[in-house]
Tab-separated table of C-alpha atoms in Angstrom:
chain	number	residue	atom	x	y	z
Q	22	GLY	CA	-77.711	118.353	15.491
Q	23	ALA	CA	-76.958	122.016	16.042
Q	24	VAL	CA	-79.542	124.618	15.067
Q	25	VAL	CA	-78.997	127.644	12.864
Q	26	SER	CA	-81.945	129.976	12.523
Q	27	GLN	CA	-82.362	132.530	9.746
Q	28	HIS	CA	-84.885	135.326	9.516
Q	29	PRO	CA	-86.852	136.365	7.548
Q	30	SER	CA	-87.615	133.363	5.366
Q	31	ARG	CA	-89.064	135.496	2.622
Q	32	VAL	CA	-88.916	139.198	1.826
Q	33	ILE	CA	-90.112	141.376	-0.998
Q	34	CYS	CA	-88.682	144.867	-1.244
Q	35	LYS	CA	-88.693	147.768	-3.628
Q	36	SER	CA	-85.708	148.545	-5.773
Q	37	GLY	CA	-83.345	150.936	-3.999
Q	38	THR	CA	-84.205	149.893	-0.468
Q	39	SER	CA	-82.078	147.865	1.949
Q	40	VAL	CA	-82.874	144.508	3.487
Q	41	LYS	CA	-81.340	142.935	6.583
Q	42	ILE	CA	-81.139	139.163	7.043
Q	43	GLU	CA	-80.297	137.637	10.416
Q	44	CYS	CA	-78.505	134.375	11.081
Q	45	ARG	CA	-78.378	132.978	14.603
Q	46	SER	CA	-76.725	129.926	16.088
Q	47	LEU	CA	-79.246	128.831	18.717
Q	48	ASP	CA	-77.390	126.243	20.759
Q	49	PHE	CA	-73.725	126.951	20.142
Q	50	GLN	CA	-71.338	129.817	19.710
Q	51	ALA	CA	-69.944	130.540	16.277
Q	52	THR	CA	-66.934	132.778	15.813
Q	53	THR	CA	-67.288	132.212	12.085
Q	54	MET	CA	-70.394	132.064	9.943
Q	55	PHE	CA	-70.739	131.756	6.191
Q	56	TRP	CA	-73.126	133.381	3.739
Q	57	TYR	CA	-74.100	131.664	0.494
Q	58	ARG	CA	-76.272	132.685	-2.429
Q	59	GLN	CA	-78.259	130.392	-4.689
Q	60	PHE	CA	-79.851	131.416	-7.970
Q	61	PRO	CA	-82.746	129.356	-9.368
Q	62	LYS	CA	-81.767	125.877	-10.467
Q	63	GLN	CA	-78.142	126.497	-9.523
Q	64	SER	CA	-75.839	125.437	-6.745
Q	65	LEU	CA	-74.855	127.365	-3.638
Q	66	MET	CA	-72.018	129.833	-4.013
Q	67	LEU	CA	-70.040	131.198	-1.084
Q	68	MET	CA	-70.369	134.960	-0.800
Q	69	ALA	CA	-68.463	135.797	2.348
Q	70	THR	CA	-67.098	134.570	5.627
Q	71	SER	CA	-68.352	136.430	8.667
Q	72	ASN	CA	-65.895	136.745	11.563
Q	73	GLU	CA	-66.988	137.758	15.054
Q	74	GLY	CA	-65.343	140.989	16.089
Q	75	SER	CA	-63.576	141.624	12.790
Q	76	LYS	CA	-64.240	142.371	9.173
Q	77	ALA	CA	-65.869	139.872	6.895
Q	78	THR	CA	-63.940	138.214	4.104
Q	79	TYR	CA	-65.633	138.454	0.727
Q	80	GLU	CA	-65.257	136.131	-2.222
Q	81	GLN	CA	-64.021	137.465	-5.527
Q	82	GLY	CA	-66.727	139.309	-7.393
Q	83	VAL	CA	-68.908	139.998	-4.331
Q	84	GLU	CA	-69.318	143.710	-3.634
Q	85	LYS	CA	-68.607	144.354	0.019
Q	86	ASP	CA	-70.353	147.733	-0.075
Q	87	LYS	CA	-73.525	146.159	-1.387
Q	88	PHE	CA	-73.542	143.153	0.940
Q	89	LEU	CA	-72.737	144.454	4.402
Q	90	ILE	CA	-71.950	141.810	6.982
Q	91	ASN	CA	-71.886	142.389	10.720
Q	92	HIS	CA	-70.964	139.660	13.184
Q	93	ALA	CA	-71.533	141.497	16.435
Q	94	SER	CA	-71.831	138.531	18.780
Q	95	LEU	CA	-70.923	134.871	18.988
Q	96	THR	CA	-74.435	133.867	17.983
Q	97	LEU	CA	-75.525	136.460	15.444
Q	98	SER	CA	-74.406	137.494	11.985
Q	99	THR	CA	-76.374	139.846	9.753
Q	100	LEU	CA	-76.281	140.374	6.013
Q	101	THR	CA	-77.644	143.675	4.715
Q	102	VAL	CA	-78.331	143.994	1.021
Q	103	THR	CA	-78.024	147.716	0.381
Q	104	SER	CA	-79.743	149.579	-2.434
Q	105	ALA	CA	-81.216	146.341	-3.674
Q	106	HIS	CA	-81.904	145.842	-7.370
Q	107	PRO	CA	-83.852	143.128	-9.177
Q	108	GLU	CA	-80.616	141.292	-10.029
Q	109	ASP	CA	-80.034	140.843	-6.264
Q	110	SER	CA	-83.139	138.678	-6.106
Q	111	SER	CA	-81.928	135.300	-4.949
Q	112	PHE	CA	-81.972	132.732	-2.150
Q	113	TYR	CA	-79.542	133.648	0.628
Q	114	ILE	CA	-78.525	131.040	3.192
Q	115	CYS	CA	-76.158	131.111	6.137
Q	116	SER	CA	-74.121	128.387	7.763
Q	117	ALA	CA	-72.153	127.779	10.935
Q	118	ARG	CA	-70.234	125.006	12.680
Q	119	PRO	CA	-70.202	124.273	16.416
Q	120	GLU	CA	-66.474	123.575	16.150
Q	121	MET	CA	-63.898	123.915	13.441
Q	122	ASN	CA	-63.691	121.053	10.979
Q	123	THR	CA	-66.962	119.541	12.088
Q	124	GLU	CA	-70.345	119.268	10.468
Q	125	ALA	CA	-71.791	122.493	9.074
Q	126	PHE	CA	-75.426	123.409	9.675
Q	127	PHE	CA	-77.517	125.731	7.581
Q	128	GLY	CA	-80.285	128.184	8.258
Q	129	GLN	CA	-83.650	127.919	6.560
Q	130	GLY	CA	-82.638	130.459	3.932
Q	131	THR	CA	-84.126	133.785	2.872
Q	132	ARG	CA	-85.807	134.243	-0.458
Q	133	LEU	CA	-85.313	137.857	-1.528
Q	134	THR	CA	-87.381	139.354	-4.298
Q	135	VAL	CA	-86.622	142.904	-5.397
Q	136	VAL	CA	-89.382	144.561	-7.410
P	5	GLY	CA	-59.868	125.772	-4.987
P	6	ILE	CA	-61.345	122.327	-4.843
P	7	GLN	CA	-63.634	121.132	-7.640
P	8	VAL	CA	-66.695	119.086	-6.739
P	9	GLU	CA	-68.559	117.208	-9.443
P	10	GLN	CA	-71.797	115.305	-9.021
P	11	SER	CA	-73.485	112.784	-11.244
P	12	PRO	CA	-75.986	112.238	-12.609
P	13	PRO	CA	-77.419	115.770	-12.843
P	14	ASP	CA	-80.963	114.429	-13.077
P	15	LEU	CA	-82.500	111.164	-12.009
P	16	ILE	CA	-86.056	109.897	-12.302
P	17	LEU	CA	-87.025	106.850	-10.272
P	18	GLN	CA	-90.092	104.777	-9.820
P	19	GLU	CA	-91.149	104.598	-6.197
P	20	GLY	CA	-89.446	101.648	-4.534
P	21	ALA	CA	-86.369	101.705	-6.737
P	22	ASN	CA	-82.802	102.088	-5.513
P	23	SER	CA	-80.256	104.647	-6.678
P	24	THR	CA	-76.645	105.701	-6.320
P	25	LEU	CA	-75.483	109.300	-6.506
P	26	ARG	CA	-71.818	110.078	-7.000
P	27	CYS	CA	-69.592	112.941	-5.875
P	28	ASN	CA	-66.023	113.358	-7.113
P	29	PHE	CA	-63.654	115.901	-5.614
P	30	SER	CA	-60.357	117.175	-6.941
P	31	ASP	CA	-58.304	117.430	-3.771
P	32	SER	CA	-57.820	115.565	-0.535
P	33	VAL	CA	-60.415	116.428	2.067
P	34	ASN	CA	-60.933	115.788	5.744
P	35	ASN	CA	-64.618	116.394	5.675
P	36	LEU	CA	-67.422	115.881	3.218
P	37	GLN	CA	-71.130	116.384	3.615
P	38	TRP	CA	-74.255	115.291	1.804
P	39	PHE	CA	-77.404	117.423	1.906
P	40	HIS	CA	-80.955	117.165	0.673
P	41	GLN	CA	-82.528	120.442	-0.375
P	42	ASN	CA	-86.269	120.298	0.026
P	43	PRO	CA	-88.747	122.210	-2.165
P	44	TRP	CA	-88.695	125.141	0.284
P	45	GLY	CA	-84.947	125.482	-0.057
P	46	GLN	CA	-83.950	124.150	3.327
P	47	LEU	CA	-80.733	122.155	3.369
P	48	ILE	CA	-81.168	118.995	5.383
P	49	ASN	CA	-77.979	117.414	6.680
P	50	LEU	CA	-77.787	113.789	5.572
P	51	PHE	CA	-74.241	112.722	6.284
P	52	TYR	CA	-70.980	114.115	7.532
P	53	ILE	CA	-68.616	111.524	6.132
P	54	PRO	CA	-64.919	112.297	5.644
P	55	SER	CA	-64.244	108.598	5.095
P	56	GLY	CA	-65.807	105.199	5.537
P	57	THR	CA	-69.460	104.219	5.432
P	58	LYS	CA	-72.463	105.428	7.372
P	59	GLN	CA	-76.092	104.407	7.287
P	60	ASN	CA	-79.247	106.172	8.345
P	61	GLY	CA	-82.415	104.273	7.597
P	62	ARG	CA	-82.851	103.874	3.850
P	63	LEU	CA	-79.894	106.106	3.123
P	64	SER	CA	-76.234	105.262	3.333
P	65	ALA	CA	-73.041	106.944	2.205
P	66	THR	CA	-69.507	105.869	1.503
P	67	THR	CA	-66.470	108.076	1.068
P	68	VAL	CA	-63.208	106.741	-0.329
P	69	ALA	CA	-60.933	109.650	0.462
P	70	THR	CA	-57.864	108.146	-1.180
P	71	GLU	CA	-59.736	107.907	-4.488
P	72	ARG	CA	-61.525	111.220	-4.003
P	73	TYR	CA	-65.117	110.193	-4.334
P	74	SER	CA	-68.210	109.682	-2.258
P	75	LEU	CA	-71.413	107.783	-2.979
P	76	LEU	CA	-74.903	108.277	-1.615
P	77	TYR	CA	-77.231	105.273	-1.757
P	78	ILE	CA	-80.978	105.602	-1.564
P	79	SER	CA	-82.900	102.378	-1.196
P	80	SER	CA	-86.630	101.779	-1.605
P	81	SER	CA	-87.120	105.348	-2.742
P	82	GLN	CA	-90.228	107.279	-1.739
P	83	THR	CA	-91.837	110.342	-3.288
P	84	THR	CA	-90.667	112.364	-0.284
P	85	ASP	CA	-87.083	111.669	-1.357
P	86	SER	CA	-87.590	113.995	-4.305
P	87	GLY	CA	-85.480	117.131	-4.347
P	88	VAL	CA	-81.908	118.114	-4.993
P	89	TYR	CA	-79.013	116.296	-3.378
P	90	PHE	CA	-75.768	118.175	-2.881
P	91	CYS	CA	-72.376	117.082	-1.748
P	92	ALA	CA	-69.946	119.655	-0.393
P	93	ALA	CA	-66.270	119.649	0.466
P	94	PRO	CA	-63.957	122.174	2.123
P	95	TYR	CA	-63.299	125.227	0.018
P	96	SER	CA	-59.573	125.073	-0.440
P	97	GLY	CA	-58.800	121.542	0.536
P	98	ALA	CA	-58.210	119.851	3.845
P	99	GLY	CA	-57.579	122.825	6.117
P	100	SER	CA	-60.426	125.235	5.500
P	101	TYR	CA	-63.981	125.362	6.695
P	102	GLN	CA	-66.022	126.983	3.968
P	103	LEU	CA	-67.777	124.505	1.726
P	104	THR	CA	-67.702	124.178	-2.024
P	105	PHE	CA	-70.863	122.598	-3.369
P	106	GLY	CA	-71.323	120.402	-6.367
P	107	LYS	CA	-74.050	121.293	-8.850
P	108	GLY	CA	-76.373	118.745	-7.333
P	109	THR	CA	-78.438	115.792	-8.479
P	110	LYS	CA	-82.109	116.496	-8.983
P	111	LEU	CA	-84.059	113.410	-7.974
P	112	SER	CA	-87.655	112.894	-8.947
P	113	VAL	CA	-89.439	109.877	-7.478
P	114	ILE	CA	-92.703	109.107	-9.218
P	115	PRO	CA	-95.515	106.948	-7.782
């Protein structure tokens, strides 16, 4: 299957700092990527849809100024958590599809801890 | 948007036992996926199964799109099968590409 790589896998940061998470499609081009968040013992919730060359689309209740998404190329989307606070601590995971309406593949996820 | 419900929420099996996990969805779909989330959080693709039946080793899945449900069968379970199993369907129905996840089934296989 297709490979989606996410980096870093784990990050600890101080409250008030910003953290950037990268999501790369390694063997296909992705005009659209998706960012999900998962709190402990809960399911995955879609945060935003990242569109190459245009603005991201955010789900209701997700602050676009806090979660900055940049999809600068056909293989890379980044999620920056700005001015992180302890309540932003979560598991963030990205996804992409080689073609529309085909199987989705997920990155390894990033566990963010804000202290 | 589409609602995805999974049952049971928790399942404990003795090693070697068989199990069936269920996923119901509220709208027609043209794709459905099953995942296994391992203890490190990685989502492992199990099946992409909009309809019909597929098998992969000890695992198989069946989706009956007209009745809006999918089943995941695990046979001869092993301790390495432990983890959370998710099904996911398109976010707003048949034409979109974001996935809505069910709440998952937490499977524990004991020796």
